[in-house]
Structure formats: C-alpha cells, structure tokens
Short mmCIF file of C-alpha atoms and ligand atoms in Angstrom, two decimals:
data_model
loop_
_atom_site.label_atom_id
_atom_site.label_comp_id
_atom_site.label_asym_id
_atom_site.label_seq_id
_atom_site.Cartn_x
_atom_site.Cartn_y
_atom_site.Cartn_z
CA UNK A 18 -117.21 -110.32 -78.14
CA UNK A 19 -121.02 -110.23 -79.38
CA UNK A 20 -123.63 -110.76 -76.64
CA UNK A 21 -127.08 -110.43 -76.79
CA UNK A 22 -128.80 -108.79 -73.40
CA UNK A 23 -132.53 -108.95 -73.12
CA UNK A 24 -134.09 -105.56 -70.94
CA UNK A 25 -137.02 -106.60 -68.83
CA UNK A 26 -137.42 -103.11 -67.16
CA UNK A 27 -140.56 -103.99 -65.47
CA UNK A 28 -142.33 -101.25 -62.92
CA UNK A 29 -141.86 -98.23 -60.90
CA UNK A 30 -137.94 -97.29 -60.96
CA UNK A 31 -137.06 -100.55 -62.87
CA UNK A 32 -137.10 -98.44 -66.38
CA UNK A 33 -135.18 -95.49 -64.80
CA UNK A 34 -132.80 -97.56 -63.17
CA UNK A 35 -132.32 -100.06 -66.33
CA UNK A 36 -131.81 -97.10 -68.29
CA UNK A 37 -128.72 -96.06 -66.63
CA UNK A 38 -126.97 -100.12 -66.77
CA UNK A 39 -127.24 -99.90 -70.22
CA UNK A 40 -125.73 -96.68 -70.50
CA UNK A 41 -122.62 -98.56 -68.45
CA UNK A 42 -122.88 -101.55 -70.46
CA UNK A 43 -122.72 -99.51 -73.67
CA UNK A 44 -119.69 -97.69 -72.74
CA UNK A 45 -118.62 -101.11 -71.37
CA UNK A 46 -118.68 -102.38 -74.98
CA UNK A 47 -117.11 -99.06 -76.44
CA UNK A 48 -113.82 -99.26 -74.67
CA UNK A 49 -113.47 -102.92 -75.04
CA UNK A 50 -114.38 -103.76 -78.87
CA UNK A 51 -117.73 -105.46 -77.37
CA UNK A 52 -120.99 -105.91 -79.58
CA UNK A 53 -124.02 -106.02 -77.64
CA UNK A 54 -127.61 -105.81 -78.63
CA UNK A 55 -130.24 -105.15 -76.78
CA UNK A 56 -133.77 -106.25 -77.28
CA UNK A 57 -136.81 -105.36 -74.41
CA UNK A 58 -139.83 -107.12 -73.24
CA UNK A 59 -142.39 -106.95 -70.36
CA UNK A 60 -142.62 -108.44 -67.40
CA UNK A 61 -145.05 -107.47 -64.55
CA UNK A 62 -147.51 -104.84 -63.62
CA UNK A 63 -146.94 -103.35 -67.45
CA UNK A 64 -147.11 -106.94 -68.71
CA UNK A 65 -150.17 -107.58 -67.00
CA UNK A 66 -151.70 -103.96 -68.41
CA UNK A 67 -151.11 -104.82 -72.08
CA UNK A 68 -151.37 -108.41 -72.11
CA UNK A 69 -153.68 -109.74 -68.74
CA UNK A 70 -149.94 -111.67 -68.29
CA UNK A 71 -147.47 -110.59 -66.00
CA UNK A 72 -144.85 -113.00 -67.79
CA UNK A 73 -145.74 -113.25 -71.58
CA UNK A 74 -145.09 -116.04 -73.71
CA UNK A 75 -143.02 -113.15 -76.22
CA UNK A 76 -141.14 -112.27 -73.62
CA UNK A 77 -139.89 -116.34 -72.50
CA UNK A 78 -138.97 -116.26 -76.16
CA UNK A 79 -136.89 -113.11 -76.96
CA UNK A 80 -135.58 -114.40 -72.89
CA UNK A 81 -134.38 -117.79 -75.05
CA UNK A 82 -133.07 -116.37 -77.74
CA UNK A 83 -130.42 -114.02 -75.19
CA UNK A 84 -126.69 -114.72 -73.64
CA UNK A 85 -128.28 -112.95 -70.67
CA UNK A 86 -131.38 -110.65 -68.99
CA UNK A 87 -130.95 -107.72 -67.15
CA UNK A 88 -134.24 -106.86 -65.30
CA UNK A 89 -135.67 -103.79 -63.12
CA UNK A 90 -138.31 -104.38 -60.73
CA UNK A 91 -141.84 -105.51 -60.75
CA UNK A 92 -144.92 -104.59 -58.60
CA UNK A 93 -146.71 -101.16 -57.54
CA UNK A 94 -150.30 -100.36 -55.39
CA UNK A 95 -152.23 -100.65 -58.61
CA UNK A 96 -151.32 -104.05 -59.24
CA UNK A 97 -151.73 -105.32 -54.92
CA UNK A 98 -155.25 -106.10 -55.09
CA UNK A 99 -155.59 -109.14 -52.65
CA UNK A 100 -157.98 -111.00 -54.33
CA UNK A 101 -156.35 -110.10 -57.66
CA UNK A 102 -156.24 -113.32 -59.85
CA UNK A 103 -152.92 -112.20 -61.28
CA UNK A 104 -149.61 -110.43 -59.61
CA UNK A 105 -146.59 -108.68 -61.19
CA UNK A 106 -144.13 -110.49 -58.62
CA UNK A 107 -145.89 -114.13 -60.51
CA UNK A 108 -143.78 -112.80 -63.36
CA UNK A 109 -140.53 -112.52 -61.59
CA UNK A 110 -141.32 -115.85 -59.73
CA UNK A 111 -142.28 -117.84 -63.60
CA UNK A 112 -139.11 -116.28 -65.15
CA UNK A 113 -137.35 -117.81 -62.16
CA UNK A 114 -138.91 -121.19 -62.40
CA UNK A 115 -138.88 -121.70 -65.99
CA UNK A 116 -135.09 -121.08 -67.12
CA UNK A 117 -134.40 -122.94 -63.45
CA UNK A 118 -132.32 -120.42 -62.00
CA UNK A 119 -131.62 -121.43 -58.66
CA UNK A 120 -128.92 -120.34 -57.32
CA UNK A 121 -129.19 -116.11 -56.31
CA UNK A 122 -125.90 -114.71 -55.53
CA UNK A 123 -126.34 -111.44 -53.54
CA UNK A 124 -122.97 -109.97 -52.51
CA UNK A 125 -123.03 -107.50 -50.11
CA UNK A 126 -120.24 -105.31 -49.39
CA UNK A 127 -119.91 -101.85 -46.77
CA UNK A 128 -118.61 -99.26 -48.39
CA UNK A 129 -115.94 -97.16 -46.69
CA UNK A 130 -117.19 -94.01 -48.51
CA UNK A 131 -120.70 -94.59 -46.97
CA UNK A 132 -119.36 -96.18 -43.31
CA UNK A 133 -120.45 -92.72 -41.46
CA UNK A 134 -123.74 -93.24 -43.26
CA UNK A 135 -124.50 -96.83 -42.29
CA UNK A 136 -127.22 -96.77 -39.34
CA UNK A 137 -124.60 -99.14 -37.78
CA UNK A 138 -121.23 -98.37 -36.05
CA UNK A 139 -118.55 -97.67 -38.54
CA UNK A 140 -116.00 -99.97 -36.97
CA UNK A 141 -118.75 -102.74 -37.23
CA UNK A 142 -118.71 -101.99 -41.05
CA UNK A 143 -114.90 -102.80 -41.32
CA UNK A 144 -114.21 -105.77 -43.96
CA UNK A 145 -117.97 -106.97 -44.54
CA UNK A 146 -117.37 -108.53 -47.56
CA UNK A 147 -120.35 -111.26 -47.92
CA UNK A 148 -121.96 -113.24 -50.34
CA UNK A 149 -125.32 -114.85 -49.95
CA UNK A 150 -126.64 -117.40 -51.90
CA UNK A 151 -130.05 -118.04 -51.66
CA UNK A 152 -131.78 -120.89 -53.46
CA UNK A 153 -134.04 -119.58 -55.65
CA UNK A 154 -136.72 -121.98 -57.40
CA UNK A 155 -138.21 -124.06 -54.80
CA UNK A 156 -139.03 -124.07 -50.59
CA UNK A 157 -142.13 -122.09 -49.66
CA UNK A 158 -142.35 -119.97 -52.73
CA UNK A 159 -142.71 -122.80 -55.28
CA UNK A 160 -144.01 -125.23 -52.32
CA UNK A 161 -147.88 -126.78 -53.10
CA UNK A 162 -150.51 -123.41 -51.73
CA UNK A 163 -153.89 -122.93 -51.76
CA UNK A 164 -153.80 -119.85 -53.54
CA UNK A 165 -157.09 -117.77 -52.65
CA UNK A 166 -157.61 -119.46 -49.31
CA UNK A 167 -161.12 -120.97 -48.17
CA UNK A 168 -161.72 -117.71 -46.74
CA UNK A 169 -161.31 -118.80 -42.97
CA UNK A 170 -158.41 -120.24 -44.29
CA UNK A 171 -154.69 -120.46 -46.51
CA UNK A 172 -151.63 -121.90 -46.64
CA UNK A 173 -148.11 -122.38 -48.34
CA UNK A 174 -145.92 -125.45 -47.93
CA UNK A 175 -142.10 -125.14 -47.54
CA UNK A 176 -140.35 -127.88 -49.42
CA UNK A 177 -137.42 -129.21 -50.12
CA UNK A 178 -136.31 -132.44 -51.58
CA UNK A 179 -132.43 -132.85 -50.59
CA UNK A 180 -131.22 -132.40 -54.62
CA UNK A 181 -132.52 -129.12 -54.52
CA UNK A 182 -131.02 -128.04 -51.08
CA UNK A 183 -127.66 -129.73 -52.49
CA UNK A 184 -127.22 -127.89 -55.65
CA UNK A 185 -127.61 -124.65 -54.13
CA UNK A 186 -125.33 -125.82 -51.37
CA UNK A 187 -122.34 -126.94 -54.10
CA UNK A 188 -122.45 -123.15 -55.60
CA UNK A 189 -122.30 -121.87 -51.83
CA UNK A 190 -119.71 -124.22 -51.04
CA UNK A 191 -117.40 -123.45 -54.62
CA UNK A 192 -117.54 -119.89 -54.21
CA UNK A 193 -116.46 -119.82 -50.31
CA UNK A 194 -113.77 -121.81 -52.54
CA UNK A 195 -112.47 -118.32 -54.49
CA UNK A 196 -113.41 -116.37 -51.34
CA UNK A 197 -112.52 -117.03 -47.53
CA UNK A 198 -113.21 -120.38 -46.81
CA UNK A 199 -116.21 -120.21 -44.92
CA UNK A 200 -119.88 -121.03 -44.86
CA UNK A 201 -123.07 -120.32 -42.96
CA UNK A 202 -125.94 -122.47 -43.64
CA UNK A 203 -128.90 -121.10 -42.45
CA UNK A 204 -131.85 -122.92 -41.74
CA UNK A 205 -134.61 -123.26 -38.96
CA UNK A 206 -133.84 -126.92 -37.72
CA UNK A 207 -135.09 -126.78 -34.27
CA UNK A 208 -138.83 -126.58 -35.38
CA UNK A 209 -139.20 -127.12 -39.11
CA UNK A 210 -138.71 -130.54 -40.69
CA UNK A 211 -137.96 -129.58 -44.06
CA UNK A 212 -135.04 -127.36 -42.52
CA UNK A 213 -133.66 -130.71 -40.17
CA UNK A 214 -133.50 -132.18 -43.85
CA UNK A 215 -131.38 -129.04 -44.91
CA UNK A 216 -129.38 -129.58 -42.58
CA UNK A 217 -128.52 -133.09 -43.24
CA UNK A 218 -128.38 -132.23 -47.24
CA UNK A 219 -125.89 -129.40 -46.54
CA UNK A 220 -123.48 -131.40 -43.97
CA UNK A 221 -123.43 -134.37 -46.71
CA UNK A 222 -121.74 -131.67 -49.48
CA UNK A 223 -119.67 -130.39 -47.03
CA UNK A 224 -117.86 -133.92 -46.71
CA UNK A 225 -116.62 -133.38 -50.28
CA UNK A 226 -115.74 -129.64 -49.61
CA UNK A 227 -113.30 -130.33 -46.16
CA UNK A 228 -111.58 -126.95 -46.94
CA UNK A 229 -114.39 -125.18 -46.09
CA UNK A 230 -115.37 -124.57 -42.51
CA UNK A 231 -118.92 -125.00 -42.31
CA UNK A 232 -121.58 -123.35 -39.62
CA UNK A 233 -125.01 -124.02 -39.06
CA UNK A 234 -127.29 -121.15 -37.98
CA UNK A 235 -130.72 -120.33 -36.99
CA UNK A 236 -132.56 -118.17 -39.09
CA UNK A 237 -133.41 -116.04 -36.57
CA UNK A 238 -129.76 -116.40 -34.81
CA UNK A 239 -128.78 -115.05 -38.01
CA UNK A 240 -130.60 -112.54 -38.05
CA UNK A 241 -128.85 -110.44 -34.88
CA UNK A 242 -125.13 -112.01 -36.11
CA UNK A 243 -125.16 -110.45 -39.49
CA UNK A 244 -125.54 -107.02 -37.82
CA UNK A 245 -123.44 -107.98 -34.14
CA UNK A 246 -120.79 -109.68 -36.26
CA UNK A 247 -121.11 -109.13 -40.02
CA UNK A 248 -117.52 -108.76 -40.72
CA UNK A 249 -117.09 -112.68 -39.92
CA UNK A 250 -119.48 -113.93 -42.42
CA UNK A 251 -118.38 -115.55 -46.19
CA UNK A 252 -120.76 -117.33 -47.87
CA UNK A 253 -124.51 -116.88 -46.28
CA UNK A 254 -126.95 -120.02 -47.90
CA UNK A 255 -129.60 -120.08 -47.13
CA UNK A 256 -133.55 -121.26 -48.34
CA UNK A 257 -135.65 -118.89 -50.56
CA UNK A 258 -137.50 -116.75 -47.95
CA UNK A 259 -135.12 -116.55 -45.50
CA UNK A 260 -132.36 -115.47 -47.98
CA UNK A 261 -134.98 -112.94 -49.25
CA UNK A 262 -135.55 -111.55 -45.78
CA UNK A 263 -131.72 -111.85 -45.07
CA UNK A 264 -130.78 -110.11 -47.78
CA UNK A 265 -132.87 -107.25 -47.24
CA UNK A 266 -131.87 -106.85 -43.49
CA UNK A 267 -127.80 -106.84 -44.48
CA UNK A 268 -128.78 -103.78 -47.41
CA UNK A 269 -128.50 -101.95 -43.87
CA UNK A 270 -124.61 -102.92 -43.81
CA UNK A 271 -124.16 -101.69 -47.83
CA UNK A 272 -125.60 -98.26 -46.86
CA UNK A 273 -128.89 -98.72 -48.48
CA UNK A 274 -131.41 -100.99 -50.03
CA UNK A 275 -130.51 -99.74 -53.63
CA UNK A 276 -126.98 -100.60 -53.51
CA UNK A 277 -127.52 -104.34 -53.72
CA UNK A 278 -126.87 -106.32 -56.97
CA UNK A 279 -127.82 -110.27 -57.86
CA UNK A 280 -127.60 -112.63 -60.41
CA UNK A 281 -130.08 -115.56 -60.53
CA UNK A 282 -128.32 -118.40 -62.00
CA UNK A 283 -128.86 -121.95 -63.29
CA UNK A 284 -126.21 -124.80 -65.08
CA UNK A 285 -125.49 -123.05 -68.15
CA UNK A 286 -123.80 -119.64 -68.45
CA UNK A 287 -127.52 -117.91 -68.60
CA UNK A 288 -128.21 -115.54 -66.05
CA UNK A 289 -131.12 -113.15 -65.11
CA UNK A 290 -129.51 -110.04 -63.56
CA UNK A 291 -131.56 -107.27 -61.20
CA UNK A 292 -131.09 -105.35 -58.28
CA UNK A 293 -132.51 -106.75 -55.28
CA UNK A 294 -134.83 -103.89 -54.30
CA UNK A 295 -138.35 -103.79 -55.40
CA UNK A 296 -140.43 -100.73 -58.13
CA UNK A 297 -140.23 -98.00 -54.85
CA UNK A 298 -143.37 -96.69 -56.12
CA UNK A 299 -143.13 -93.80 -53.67
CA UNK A 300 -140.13 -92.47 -55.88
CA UNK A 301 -141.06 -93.73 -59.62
CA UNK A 302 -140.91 -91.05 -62.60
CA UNK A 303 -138.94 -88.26 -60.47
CA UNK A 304 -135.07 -89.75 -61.55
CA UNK A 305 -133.84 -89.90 -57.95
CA UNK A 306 -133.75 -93.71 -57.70
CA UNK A 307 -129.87 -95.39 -57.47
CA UNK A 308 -129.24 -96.87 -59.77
CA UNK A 309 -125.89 -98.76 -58.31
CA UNK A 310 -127.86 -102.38 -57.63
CA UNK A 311 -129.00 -102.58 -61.10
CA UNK A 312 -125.38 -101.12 -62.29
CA UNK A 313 -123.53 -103.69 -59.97
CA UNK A 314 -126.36 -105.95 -61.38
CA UNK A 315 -124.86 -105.46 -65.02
CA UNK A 316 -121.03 -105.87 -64.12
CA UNK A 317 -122.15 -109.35 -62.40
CA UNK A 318 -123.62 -110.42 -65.92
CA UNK A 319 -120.77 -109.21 -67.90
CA UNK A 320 -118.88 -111.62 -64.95
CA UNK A 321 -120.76 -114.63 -64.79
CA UNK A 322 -122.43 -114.58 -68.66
CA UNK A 323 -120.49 -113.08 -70.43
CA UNK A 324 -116.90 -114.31 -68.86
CA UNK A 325 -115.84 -110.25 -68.83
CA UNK A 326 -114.52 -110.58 -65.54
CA UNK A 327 -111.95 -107.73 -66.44
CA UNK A 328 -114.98 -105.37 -67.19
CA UNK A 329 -116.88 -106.10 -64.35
CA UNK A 330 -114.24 -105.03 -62.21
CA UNK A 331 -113.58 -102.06 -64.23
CA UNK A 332 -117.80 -101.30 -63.27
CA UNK A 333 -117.13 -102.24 -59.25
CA UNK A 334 -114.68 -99.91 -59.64
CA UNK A 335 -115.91 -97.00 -61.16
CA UNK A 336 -118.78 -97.21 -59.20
CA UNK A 337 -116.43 -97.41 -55.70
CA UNK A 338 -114.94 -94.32 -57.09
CA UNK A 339 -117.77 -92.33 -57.98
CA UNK A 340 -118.88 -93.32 -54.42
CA UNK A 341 -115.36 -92.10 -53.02
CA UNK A 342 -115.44 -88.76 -54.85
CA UNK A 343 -118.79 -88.18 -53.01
CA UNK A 344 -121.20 -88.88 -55.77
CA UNK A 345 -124.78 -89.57 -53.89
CA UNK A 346 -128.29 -89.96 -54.60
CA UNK A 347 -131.00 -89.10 -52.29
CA UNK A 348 -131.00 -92.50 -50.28
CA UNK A 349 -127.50 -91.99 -49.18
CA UNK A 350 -126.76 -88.61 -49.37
CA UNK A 351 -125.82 -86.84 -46.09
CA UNK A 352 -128.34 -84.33 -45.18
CA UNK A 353 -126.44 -81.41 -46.12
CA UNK A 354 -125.30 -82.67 -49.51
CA UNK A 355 -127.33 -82.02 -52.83
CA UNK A 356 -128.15 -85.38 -53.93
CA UNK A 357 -127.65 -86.45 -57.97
CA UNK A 358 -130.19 -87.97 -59.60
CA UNK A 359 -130.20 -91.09 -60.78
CA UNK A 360 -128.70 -90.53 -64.36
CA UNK A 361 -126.27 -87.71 -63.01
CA UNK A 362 -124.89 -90.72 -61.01
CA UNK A 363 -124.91 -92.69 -63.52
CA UNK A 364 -122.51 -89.72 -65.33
CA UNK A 365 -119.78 -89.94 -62.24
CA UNK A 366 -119.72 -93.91 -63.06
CA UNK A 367 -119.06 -93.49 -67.00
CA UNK A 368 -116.65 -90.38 -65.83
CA UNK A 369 -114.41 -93.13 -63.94
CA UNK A 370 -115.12 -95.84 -66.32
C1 IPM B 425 -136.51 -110.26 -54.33
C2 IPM B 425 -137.94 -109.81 -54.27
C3 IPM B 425 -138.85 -110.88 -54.86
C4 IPM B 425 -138.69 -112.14 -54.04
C5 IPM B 425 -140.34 -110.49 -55.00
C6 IPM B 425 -140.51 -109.21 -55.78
C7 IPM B 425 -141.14 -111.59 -55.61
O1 IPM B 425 -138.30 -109.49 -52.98
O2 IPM B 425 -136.04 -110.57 -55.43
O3 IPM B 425 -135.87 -110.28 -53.28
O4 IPM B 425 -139.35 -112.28 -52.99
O5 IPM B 425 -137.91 -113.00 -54.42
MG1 MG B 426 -136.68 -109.45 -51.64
#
C-alpha cells in the first residue's frame, strides 16, 4: 500500500527517537511491498524559534494532506518561561484540538524480560495487559482559563458536556469489546460536578454495551489499584488530566517511562502517533534515549491508519524480542549491563524484524 506519514519530531529526544521509527517503518515497508513517504514539519519549542508559532499554519497543512503523523516530543527549560506568551506543549494541545482527536489510547503492558527491573514485585507484574483511553480534546485542558492570571489570581475550568464524555466512553467501551470485557471509568464524583455528570454519561453507554462489566473509580482510588492490583484492569477511561497523570504513574508497571506508545485518534482513520513521554532535556543530543514508545508508537499507526495490523504485530514483536535477548538502553538496563544507545536498539529491533 502507499501511505503518506507526516514527521513532527519536535524537541529534546523527539528527533533522536523519531529517527529510529522511521528506520522501523522503512524496513516495515521493505519486507511488505509498502510505499511510504515521509514529509517533516515543526511543532514546538523549534517551531516557536523559527516561526514565533509553536504550531504553524505549514505544518496543519502538510498534517492535512497525510494518512497519518508520527510525532516526538515538545518542550525544554528554554522554552518554560512562566510568563512566556507562547509554549511548545500549545502546539501539541492545537494539533490535538484542531484534527479533533479525542480519543488517546495508551496501552500499557509489563514486560516479562524487564519484570526483575520493575520497581514493583515481579509477581504483581504478571498479565498487566491494560489499555487506557483518555479523552483527549476537552475537560480542564480545553476548559474556559484565565491564562496569565490577575496576579493574586488564576484559574482553569474542567468541563465536560455529556457528548464529549460519551464518545470517548463508546471507544473505551468497543475496545474492552476485542479485549477482556472490562471497564474502569475513572472520575472524581464525590466532589467535582462535572465528574457526577461523567458518571451519569458513562453508565448511560454502558446500557448499550451489557457485555461489558463496568466499574466506577476514584481518581485517586485509582491511583493505589493500578499498582496494588494492576493485573485486573482492561480498559482504564478516564478524563484528560487524570488519564495524563494515570498514564504516567502505570509507565512504572512497563519498566519505564520511555516504553509507552499512544495514538490520538478522532472519526476518520487519521491518527497522530507519539510516545507518551515528554523532550527529557536532561538526555537530548547524547543517543541514549529509548526509543521503544515512539517505535510501539509507529506499529500502532501502521494498526489503526494504515489497517497493517499484520505489521504492527510483526513491530510488538520484534521489539518483545529484542527486549528478551537482553537488548537495553540506559533507562532499563541493569546496573551491570552496558546499555545500547538509542539507534543500536533500534538495530536489535530491525535484526528481529
Ligand atoms: C502527554 C503530555 C502532554 C499532555 C503535554 C506535553 C502537553 O504530558 O501527552 O501526556 O499533558 O497531554
Ligand atoms: Mg503526560
């Protein structure tokens, strides 16, 4: 098939790790007959250096014109001025908002290979097999702010209108569907009215989804369960910023932070693909990063884009096995094995592809 994948590498490791997706997507398109172009625009700190924009208007275009987006990571120290009229992550946020991609699927899964790793106990690792899906384009982020503050004062506004909690819900509830059965709704109900009408929105879909077994949990419940009991959990939904904060916390279970993939999707077959870690400026330029999120990023948008369900599992794969065969990079390497860096890695995952 022909496919055309737009490159937003952004800032900090995006580039490096970017760099070694395509390298997987190319050989990806090698071995099956694939033709995919590639085309690359800015987005974030860099956007903001050349153009004063962290999301140009070139870069929503050449966006348009792909089958998919495959994107890095956005932010660094130089750009975190507080009073800074203009912020990488406002890039991320607009690309978001404006190609209405609101459903965020963030699987998370433990890897045997890196069980003895995992700051957790290994027989609490057994079987996590998660997926979250995290509404994506509205709640506090998109929610009506005063943006500088009045100086004594600021605020953000969570909201929800129950049409946008219910067509993240239907995506939550269809992929528990193709999975186990089973989903957690998260939500903060006891004090928050916006999350009492989650709640509601959420039970209504699940009268038209009476397969699925459905559980309501506090946020901060949550929280502790995913790490007491995160073999038992399916599908997680749950609102923008607490499936943002979720997300990060179960990285824990997956061995690291930079073994986490997403897609960001909306009603077409569009998607915008990164790795759910942020620009690690502490380790840009020095080709240690892992690239595995933004690898496990690329096999979800040959999935869920591109309909190459076949080669995405071929990617899992090769990067479970290159994981197996004790392939490591700094951030999960045991402390008496030589870590690989980032593109050596990314060698062991083409060797098994
Ligand atoms: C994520 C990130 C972003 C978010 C930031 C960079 C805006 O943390 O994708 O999880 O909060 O959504
Ligand atoms: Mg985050």
């Amino acid at each position: 098939m022909k496919a055309k994948i737009v490159t937003l590498p952004g800032d900090g490791i995006g580039p490096e790790v970017t760099e070694q997706a395509v390298r997987v997507l190319d050989a990806v398109a090698a071995r099956g007959g694939h033709e995919f172009t590639y085309e690359s625009a800015l987005i974030g700190g860099c956007a903001i250096d050349a153009t004063g924009n962290p999301l140009p208007d070139e870069t929503l275009a050449v966006c348009k014109s792909a089958d998919a987006v495959l994107l890095g990571a956005v932010g660094g120290p130089q750009w975190s001025d507080p009073t800074a009229p203009v912020r990488p992550e406002q890039g991320l946020l607009k690309l978001r908002h404006h190609f209405d991609l609101f459903a965020n699927l963030r699987p998370v899964k433990a890897y045997p290979a890196l069980a003895h790793y995992a700051p957790l106990r290994a027989d609490l690792l057994e079987n996590v097999d998660i997926l979250f899906v995290r509404e994506l384009t509205s709640g506090i982020y998109f929610g009506p702010r005063q943006e500088q503050g009045d100086g004594d004062s600021a605020h953000d506004t969570m909201l929800y209108t129950v049409e946008q909690v219910q067509r993240a819900a239907r995506v939550a509830f269809e992929a528990a569907r193709q999975r186990r059965g089973k989903v957690a709704s998260v939500d903060k109900a006891n004090v928050l009215a916006s999350m009492r009408l989650w709640r509601r929105a959420v039970t209504e879909v699940a009268a038209d989804y009476p397969d699925i077994e459905l559980e309501h949990v506090l946020v901060d419940a949550c929280a502790m369960h995913l790490l007491r009991r995160p073999a038992s959990f399916d599908v997680v939904l749950a609102g923008n910023m607490f499936g943002d904060i979720l997300s990060d916390e179960t990285s824990v279970l997956a061995g690291s932070l930079g073994m986490l993939p997403s897609a960001s999707l909306g009603v077409g077959s569009f998607g915008v693909y990164e790795p759910i870690h942020g620009s690690a400026p502490d380790i840009a330029g020095q080709g240690i990063a892992n690239p595995v999120a933004t690898i496990l990023s690329a096999a979800m948008l040959l999935r869920h884009s591109l309909g190459l369900d076949d080669d995405a599992q071929a990617v899992e794969a090769a990067v479970e096995a290159a994981l197996a065969s004790g392939a490591r990079t700094a951030d999960i390497a045991d402390p008496n094995t030589e870590p690989l860096s980032t593109s050596a890695f990314a060698d062991r995952v083409l060797a098994h592809l």
